[in-house]
XYZ file of C-alpha atoms in Angstrom:
338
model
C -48.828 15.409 39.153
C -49.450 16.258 35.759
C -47.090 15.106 33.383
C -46.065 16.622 30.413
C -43.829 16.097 26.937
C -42.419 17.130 23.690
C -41.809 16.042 20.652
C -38.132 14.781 20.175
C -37.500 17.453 17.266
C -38.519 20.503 19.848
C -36.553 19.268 22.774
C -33.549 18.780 20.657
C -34.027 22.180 18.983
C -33.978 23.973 22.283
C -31.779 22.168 24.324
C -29.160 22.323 21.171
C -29.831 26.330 21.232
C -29.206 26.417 24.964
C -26.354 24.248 24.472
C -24.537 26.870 21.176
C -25.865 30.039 23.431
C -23.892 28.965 26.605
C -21.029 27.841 24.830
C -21.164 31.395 22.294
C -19.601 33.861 24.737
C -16.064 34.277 25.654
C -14.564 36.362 29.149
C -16.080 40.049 28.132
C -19.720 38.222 27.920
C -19.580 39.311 24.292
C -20.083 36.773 21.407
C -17.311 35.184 19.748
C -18.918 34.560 16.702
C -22.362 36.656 15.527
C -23.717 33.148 15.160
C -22.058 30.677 17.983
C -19.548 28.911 18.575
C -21.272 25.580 17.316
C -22.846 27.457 14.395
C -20.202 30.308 12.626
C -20.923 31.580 9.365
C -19.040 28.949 6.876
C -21.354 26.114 8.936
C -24.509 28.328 8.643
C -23.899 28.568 4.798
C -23.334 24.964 4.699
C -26.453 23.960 5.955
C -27.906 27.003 4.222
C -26.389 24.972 1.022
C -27.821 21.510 1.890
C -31.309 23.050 2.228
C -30.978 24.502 -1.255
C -30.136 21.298 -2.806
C -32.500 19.463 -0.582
C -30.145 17.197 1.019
C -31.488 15.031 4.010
C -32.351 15.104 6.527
C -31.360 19.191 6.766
C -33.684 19.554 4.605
C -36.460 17.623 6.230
C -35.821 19.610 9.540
C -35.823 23.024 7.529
C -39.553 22.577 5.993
C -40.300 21.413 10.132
C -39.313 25.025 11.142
C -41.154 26.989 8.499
C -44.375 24.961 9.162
C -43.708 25.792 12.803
C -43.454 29.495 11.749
C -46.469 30.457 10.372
C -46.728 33.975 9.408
C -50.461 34.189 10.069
C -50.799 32.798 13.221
C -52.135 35.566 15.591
C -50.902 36.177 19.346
C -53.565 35.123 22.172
C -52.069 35.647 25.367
C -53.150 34.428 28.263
C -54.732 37.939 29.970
C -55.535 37.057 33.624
C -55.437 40.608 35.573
C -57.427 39.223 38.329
C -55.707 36.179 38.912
C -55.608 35.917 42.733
C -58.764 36.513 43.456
C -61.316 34.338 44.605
C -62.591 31.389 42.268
C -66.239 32.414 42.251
C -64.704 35.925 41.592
C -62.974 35.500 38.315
C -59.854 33.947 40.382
C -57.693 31.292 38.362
C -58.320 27.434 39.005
C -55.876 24.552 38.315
C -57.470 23.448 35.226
C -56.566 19.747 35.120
C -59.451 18.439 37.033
C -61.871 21.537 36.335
C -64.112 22.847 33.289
C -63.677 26.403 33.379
C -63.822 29.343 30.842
C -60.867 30.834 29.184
C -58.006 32.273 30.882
C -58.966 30.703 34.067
C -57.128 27.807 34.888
C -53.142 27.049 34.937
C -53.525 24.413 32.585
C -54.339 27.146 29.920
C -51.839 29.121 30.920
C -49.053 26.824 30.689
C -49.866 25.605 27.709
C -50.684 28.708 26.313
C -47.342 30.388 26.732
C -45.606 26.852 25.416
C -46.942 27.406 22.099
C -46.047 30.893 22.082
C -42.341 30.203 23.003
C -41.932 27.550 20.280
C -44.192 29.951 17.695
C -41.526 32.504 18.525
C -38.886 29.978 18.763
C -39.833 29.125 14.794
C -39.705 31.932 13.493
C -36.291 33.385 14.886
C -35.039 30.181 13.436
C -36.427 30.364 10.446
C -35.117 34.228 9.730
C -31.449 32.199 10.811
C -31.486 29.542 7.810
C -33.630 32.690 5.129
C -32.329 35.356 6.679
C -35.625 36.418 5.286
C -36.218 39.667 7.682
C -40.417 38.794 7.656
C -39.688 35.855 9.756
C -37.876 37.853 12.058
C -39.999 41.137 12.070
C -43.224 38.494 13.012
C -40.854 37.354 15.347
C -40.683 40.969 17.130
C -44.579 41.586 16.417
C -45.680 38.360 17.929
C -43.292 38.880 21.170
C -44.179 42.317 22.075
C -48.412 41.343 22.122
C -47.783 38.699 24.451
C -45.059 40.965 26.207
C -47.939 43.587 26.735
C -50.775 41.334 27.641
C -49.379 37.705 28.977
C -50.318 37.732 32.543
C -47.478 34.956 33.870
C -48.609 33.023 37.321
C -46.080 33.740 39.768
C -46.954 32.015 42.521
C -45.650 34.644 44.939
C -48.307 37.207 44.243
C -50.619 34.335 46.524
C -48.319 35.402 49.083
C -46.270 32.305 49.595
C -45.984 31.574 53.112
C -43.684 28.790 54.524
C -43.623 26.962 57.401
C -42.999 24.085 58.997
C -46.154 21.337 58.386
C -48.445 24.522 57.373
C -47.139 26.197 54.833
C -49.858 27.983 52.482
C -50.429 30.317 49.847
C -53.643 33.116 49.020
C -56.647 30.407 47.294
C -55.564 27.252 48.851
C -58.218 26.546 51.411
C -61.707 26.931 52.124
C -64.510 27.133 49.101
C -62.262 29.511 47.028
C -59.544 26.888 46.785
C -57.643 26.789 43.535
C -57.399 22.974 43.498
C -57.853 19.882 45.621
C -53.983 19.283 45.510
C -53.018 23.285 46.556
C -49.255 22.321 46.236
C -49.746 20.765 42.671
C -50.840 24.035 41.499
C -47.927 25.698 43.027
C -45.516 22.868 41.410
C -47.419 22.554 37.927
C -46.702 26.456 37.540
C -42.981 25.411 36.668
C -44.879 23.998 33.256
C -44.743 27.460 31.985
C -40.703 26.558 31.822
C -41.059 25.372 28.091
C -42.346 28.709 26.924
C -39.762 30.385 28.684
C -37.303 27.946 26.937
C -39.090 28.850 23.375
C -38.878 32.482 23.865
C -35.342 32.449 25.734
C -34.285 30.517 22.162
C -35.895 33.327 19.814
C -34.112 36.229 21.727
C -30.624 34.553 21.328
C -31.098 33.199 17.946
C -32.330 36.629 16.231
C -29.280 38.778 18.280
C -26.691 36.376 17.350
C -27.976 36.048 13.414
C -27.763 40.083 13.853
C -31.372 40.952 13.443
C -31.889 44.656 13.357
C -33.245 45.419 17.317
C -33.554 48.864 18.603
C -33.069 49.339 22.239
C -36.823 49.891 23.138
C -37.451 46.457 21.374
C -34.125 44.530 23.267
C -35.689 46.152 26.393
C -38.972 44.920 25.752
C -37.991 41.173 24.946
C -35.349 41.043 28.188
C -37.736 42.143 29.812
C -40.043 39.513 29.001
C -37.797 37.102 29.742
C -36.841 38.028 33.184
C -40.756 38.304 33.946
C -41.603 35.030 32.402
C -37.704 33.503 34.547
C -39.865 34.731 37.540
C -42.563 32.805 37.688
C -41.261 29.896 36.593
C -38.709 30.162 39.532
C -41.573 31.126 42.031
C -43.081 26.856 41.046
C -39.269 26.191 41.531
C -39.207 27.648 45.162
C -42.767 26.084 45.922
C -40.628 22.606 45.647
C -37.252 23.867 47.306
C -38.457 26.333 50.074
C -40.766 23.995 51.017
C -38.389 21.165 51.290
C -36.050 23.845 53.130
C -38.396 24.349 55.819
C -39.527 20.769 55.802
C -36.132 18.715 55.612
C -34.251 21.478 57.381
C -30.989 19.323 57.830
C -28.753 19.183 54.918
C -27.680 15.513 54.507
C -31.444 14.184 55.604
C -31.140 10.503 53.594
C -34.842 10.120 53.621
C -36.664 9.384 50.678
C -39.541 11.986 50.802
C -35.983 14.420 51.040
C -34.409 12.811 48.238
C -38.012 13.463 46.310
C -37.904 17.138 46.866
C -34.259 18.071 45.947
C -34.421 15.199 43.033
C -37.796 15.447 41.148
C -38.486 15.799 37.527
C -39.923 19.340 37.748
C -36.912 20.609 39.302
C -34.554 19.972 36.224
C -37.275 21.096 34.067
C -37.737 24.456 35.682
C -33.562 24.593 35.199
C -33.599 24.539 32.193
C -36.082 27.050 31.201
C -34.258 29.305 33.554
C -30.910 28.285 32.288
C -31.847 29.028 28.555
C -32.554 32.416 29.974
C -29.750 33.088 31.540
C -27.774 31.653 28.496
C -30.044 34.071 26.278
C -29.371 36.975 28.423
C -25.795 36.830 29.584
C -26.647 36.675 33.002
C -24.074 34.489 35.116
C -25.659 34.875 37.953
C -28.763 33.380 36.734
C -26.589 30.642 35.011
C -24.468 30.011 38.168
C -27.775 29.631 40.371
C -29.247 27.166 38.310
C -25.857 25.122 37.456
C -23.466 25.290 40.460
C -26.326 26.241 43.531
C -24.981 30.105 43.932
C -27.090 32.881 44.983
C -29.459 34.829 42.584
C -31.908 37.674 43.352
C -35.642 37.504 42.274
C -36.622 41.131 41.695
C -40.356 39.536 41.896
C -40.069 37.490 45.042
C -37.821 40.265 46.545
C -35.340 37.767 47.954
C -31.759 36.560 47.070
C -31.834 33.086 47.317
C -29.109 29.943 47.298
C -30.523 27.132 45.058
C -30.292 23.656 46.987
C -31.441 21.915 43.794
C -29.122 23.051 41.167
C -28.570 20.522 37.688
C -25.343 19.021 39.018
C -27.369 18.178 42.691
C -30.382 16.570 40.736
C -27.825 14.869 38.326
C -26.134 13.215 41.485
C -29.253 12.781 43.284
C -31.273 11.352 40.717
C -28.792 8.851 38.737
C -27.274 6.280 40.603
C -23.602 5.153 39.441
C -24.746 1.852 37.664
C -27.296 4.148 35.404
C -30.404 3.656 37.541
C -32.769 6.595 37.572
C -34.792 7.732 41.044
C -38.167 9.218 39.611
C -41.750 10.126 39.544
C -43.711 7.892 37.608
C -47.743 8.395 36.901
C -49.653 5.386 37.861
C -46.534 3.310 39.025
C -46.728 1.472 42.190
C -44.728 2.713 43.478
C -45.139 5.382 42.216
C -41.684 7.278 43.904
C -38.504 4.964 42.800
C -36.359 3.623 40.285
C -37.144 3.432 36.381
């Protein structure tokens, strides 16, 4: 598998947004404060106030967000319209372990949309500490080009097909196959999870700083979200359908079991998904990815209960005395404890 990572200051920045976003709404779903819980006005103008007078290290974090948000960087998003098709057809490829042109491969894809998500990420946060409406109106600009044009890879448009010791998907097989590791491609499609965080983050951020948004705009950037929540859920059901038909019996103590309701790409795809169901108000969502409940796909077409939700993984994958069951590139072995 392909592994990926962040830099510390990004991670924090977005799991601290999930965090105030999920924490920001009281019982009628409506905000309790127009900037958080964790961030109301008087602490906005405080830090607004340490910025002025260059105190550390608010200030240090500030200049990190305008550099992120840089008003002439120009949308490219990944445009893939005949993504399914065969390779030697214009199809996409993993990426990884292939030369290919552009927007062909995952790899491009994923990371791709993760720049976008923390480029839009940036700037709603840097229209939150200026309230300088240019940062937000790029903000808007930026989203709605890559809202148009961003072809997301959901892996059920290969027509996801499982069953037991033969599952298989459109491209997986034969000389048009996507990848040598078919189920990798499937799995590495949860990458696109950190856009989805990035622009999850920009949505909440610019709505709870009250950024002017008309309802064809709000629309446009749910929207969005919901479509990019999609496909990052279709990699998530690649691991957890598969495992359902696989491991069909629920307290199966096996390790390749444990693996599949456990790994590393599960809690990633959560949290993209749970950033947009923090950014969106949807319980559901939140409930599916955080308690197991049941949440429809309008893409997939199916209402499904998530085996793998955060407080599974957390259970499964930390053992009492701290010890962490994991994936770990070029380990032998390379399934088992850090």
């Amino acid at each position: 598998m392909v592994a990926k990572c962040l830099s510390p200051f990004v991670l924090f920045m977005s799991m601290m947004i999930v965090l105030m976003v999920m924490m920001s709404a009281n019982a009628n779903n409506q905000p309790s404060d127009p900037i958080g819980v964790w961030f109301n006005r008087a602490m906005l103008d405080r830090a607004r106030q340490r910025i002025q007078a260059r105190q550390q290290p608010y200030y240090g974090l500030y200049l990190q967000v305008i550099n992120r948000a840089n008003l002439n960087a120009v949308p490219n998003p990944c445009y893939m319209p005949n993504m399914t098709v065969p390779i030697n057809e214009g199809g996409i490829t993993y990426g990884w372990d292939q030369t290919s042109g552009p927007n062909t491969t995952l790899a491009e894809a994923t990371d791709r949309v993760s720049v976008a998500g923390w480029t839009l990420q940036a700037y709603a946060l840097a229209y939150l500490f200026t309230n300088n409406v240019t940062y937000g109106d790029k903000c808007i600009s930026y989203m709605k080009e890559w809202a148009r044009w961003h072809t997301p890879v959901n892996m059920y448009e290969f027509h996801l097909r499982f069953q037991i010791h033969a599952s298989t998907f459109d491209g997986m097989t034969n000389g048009t196959a996507k990848t040598e590791r078919p189920w990798n491609f499937g799995l590495d499609s949860i990458f696109q999870t950190y856009g989805l965080m990035g622009v999850s983050d920009a949505y909440k951020v610019l709505v709870s700083a009250g950024f002017p948004m008309d309802t064809e705009t709000d629309a446009i950037f749910r929207g969005y979200i919901y479509k990019l929540a999609s496909a990052v859920n279709s990699g998530f059901h690649v691991w957890t359908r598969w495992a359902d038909i696989q491991f069909p019996r629920p307290n199966n103590s096996s390790s390749s079991f444990r693996r599949y309701r456990s790994d590393n790409h599960l809690s990633w795809a959560l949290t993209g998904l749970s950033a947009a169901g923090a950014a969106l108000s949807d319980w559901a969502l939140l409930n599916y990815t955080i308690n197991g409940g049941p949440w429809t796909d309008t893409v997939a077409g199916i209402t499904y209960l998530n085996p793998s939700p955060l407080k599974a993984i957390i259970k499964l994958a930390i053992e009492p005395d701290g010890r962490m069951f994991e994936e770990k590139i070029g380990r032998t072995p390379l399934i088992g404890y850090s």
